[in-house]
PDB file of C-alpha atoms in Angstrom:
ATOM      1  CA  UNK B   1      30.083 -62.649   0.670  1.00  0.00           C
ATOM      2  CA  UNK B   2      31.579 -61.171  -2.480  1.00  0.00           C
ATOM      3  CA  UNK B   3      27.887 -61.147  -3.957  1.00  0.00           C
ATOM      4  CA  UNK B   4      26.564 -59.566  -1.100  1.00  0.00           C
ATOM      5  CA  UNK B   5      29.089 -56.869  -1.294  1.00  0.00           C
ATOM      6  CA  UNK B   6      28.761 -56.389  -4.816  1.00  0.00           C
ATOM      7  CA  UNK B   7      24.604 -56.365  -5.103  1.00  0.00           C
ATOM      8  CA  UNK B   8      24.677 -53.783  -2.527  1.00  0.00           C
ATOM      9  CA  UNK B   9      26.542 -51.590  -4.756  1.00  0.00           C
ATOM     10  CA  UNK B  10      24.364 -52.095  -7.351  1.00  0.00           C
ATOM     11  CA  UNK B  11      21.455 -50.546  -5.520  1.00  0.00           C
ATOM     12  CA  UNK B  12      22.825 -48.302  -4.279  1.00  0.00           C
ATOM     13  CA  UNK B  13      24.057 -46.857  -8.083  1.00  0.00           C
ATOM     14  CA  UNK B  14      20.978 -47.568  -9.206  1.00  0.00           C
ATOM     15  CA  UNK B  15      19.112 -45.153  -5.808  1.00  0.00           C
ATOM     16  CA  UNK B  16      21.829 -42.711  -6.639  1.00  0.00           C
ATOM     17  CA  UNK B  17      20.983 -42.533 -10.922  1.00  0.00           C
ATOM     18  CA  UNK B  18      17.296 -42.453 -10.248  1.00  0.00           C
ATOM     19  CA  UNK B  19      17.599 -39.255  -7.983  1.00  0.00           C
ATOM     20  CA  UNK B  20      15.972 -35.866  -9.862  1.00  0.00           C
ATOM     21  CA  UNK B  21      17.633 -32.914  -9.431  1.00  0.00           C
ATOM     22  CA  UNK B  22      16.462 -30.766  -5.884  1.00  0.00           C
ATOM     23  CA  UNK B  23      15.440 -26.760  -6.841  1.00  0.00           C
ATOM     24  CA  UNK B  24      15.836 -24.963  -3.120  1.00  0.00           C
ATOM     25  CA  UNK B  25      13.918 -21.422  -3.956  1.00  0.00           C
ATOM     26  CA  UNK B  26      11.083 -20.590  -2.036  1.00  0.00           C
ATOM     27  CA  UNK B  27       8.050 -21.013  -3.508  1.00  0.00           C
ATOM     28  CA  UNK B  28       7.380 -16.935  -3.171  1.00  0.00           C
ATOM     29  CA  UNK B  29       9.602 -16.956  -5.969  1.00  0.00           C
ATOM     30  CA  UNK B  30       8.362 -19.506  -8.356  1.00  0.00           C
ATOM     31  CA  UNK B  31       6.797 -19.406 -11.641  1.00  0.00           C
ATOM     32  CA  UNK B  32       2.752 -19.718 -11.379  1.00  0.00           C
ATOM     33  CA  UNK B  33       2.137 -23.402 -12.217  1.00  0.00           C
ATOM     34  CA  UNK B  34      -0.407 -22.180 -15.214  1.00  0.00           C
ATOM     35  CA  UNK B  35       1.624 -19.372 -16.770  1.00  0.00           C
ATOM     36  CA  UNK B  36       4.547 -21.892 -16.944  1.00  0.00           C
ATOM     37  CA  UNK B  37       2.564 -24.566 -18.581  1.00  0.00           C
ATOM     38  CA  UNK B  38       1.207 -22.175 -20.979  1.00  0.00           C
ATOM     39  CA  UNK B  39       4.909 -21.344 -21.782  1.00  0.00           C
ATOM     40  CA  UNK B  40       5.501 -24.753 -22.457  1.00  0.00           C
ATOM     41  CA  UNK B  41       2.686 -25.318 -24.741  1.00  0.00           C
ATOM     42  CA  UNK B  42       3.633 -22.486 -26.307  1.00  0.00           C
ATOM     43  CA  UNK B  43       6.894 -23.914 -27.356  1.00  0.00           C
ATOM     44  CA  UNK B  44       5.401 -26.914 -28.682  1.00  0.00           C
ATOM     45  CA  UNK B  45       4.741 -29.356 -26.011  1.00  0.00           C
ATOM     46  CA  UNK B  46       1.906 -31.030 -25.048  1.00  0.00           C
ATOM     47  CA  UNK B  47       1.609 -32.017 -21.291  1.00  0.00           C
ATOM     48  CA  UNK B  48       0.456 -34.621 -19.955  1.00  0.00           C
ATOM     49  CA  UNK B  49       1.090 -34.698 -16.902  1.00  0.00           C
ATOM     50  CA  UNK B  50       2.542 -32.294 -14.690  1.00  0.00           C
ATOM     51  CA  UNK B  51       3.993 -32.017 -10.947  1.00  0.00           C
ATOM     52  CA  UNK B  52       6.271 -31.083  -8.499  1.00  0.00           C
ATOM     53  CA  UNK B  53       8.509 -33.336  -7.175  1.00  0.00           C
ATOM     54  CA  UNK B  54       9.926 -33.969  -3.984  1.00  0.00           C
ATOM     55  CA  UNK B  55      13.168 -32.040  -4.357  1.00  0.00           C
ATOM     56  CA  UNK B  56      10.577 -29.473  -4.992  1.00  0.00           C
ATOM     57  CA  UNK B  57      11.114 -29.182  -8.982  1.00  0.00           C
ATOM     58  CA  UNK B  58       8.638 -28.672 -11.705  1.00  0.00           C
ATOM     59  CA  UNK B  59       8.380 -31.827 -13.926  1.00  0.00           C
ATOM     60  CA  UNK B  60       6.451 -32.860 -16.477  1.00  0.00           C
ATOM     61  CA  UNK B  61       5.583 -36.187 -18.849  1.00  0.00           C
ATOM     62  CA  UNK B  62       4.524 -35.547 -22.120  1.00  0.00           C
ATOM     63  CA  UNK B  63       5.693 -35.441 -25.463  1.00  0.00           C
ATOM     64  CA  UNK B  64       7.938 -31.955 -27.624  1.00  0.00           C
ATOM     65  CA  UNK B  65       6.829 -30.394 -30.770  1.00  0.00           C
ATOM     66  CA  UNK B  66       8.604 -33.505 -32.886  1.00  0.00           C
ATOM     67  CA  UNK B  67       5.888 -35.822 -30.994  1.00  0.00           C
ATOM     68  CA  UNK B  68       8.639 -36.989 -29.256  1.00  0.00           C
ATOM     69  CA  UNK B  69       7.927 -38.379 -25.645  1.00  0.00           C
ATOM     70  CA  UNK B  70       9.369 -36.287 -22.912  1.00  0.00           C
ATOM     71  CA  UNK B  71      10.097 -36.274 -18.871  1.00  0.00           C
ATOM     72  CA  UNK B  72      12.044 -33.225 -18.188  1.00  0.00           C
ATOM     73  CA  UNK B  73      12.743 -31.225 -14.984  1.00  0.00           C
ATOM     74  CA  UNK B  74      12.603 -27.505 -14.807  1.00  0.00           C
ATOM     75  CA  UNK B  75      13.637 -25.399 -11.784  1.00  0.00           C
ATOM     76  CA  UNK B  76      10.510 -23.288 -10.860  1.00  0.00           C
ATOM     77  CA  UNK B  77      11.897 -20.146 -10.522  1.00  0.00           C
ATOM     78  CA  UNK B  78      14.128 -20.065 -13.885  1.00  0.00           C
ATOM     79  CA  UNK B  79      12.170 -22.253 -16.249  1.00  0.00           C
ATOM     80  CA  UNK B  80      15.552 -23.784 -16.931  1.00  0.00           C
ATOM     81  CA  UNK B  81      15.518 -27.245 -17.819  1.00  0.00           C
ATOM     82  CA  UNK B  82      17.662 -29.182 -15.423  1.00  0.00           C
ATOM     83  CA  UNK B  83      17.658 -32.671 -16.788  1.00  0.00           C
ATOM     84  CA  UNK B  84      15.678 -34.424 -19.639  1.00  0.00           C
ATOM     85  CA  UNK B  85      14.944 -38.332 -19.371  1.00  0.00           C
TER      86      UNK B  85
END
């Protein structure tokens, strides 16, 4: 019993540390997807990929101006990075 308890914790920690961040503007307000990815580039990164999620966030998989791979959410409207994996 004390297993079951305990490996249902662990998934749920590991559902709840695997959750990206959830942006809420409407998309009226967002950053066009190509002028943002030319900002990006701009700054050094090369891209990948890029999408937007399900908590409606721009993220993208690619690598920073060090070469460096990168996954990092931005909120659409701000350009703001949210969170970096």
């Amino acid at each position: 019993m004390k297993s079951l308890v305990l490996s249902a914790l662990l998934i749920a920690a590991a559902g709840t540390a695997m959750a990206s961040p959830t942006c809420t503007a409407p998309k009226d307000q967002w950053q066009p997807e190509a002028a943002f990815k030319k900002n990006l580039e701009t700054q050094g990164y090369q891209i990948k990929t890029f999408k937007v999620t399900k908590g409606q966030c721009y993220e993208i998989y690619g690598t920073d101006k060090a070469g460096k791979k990168v996954e990092i959410y931005f909120d659409p409207v701000s350009g703001k990075a949210l969170e970096q994996k």
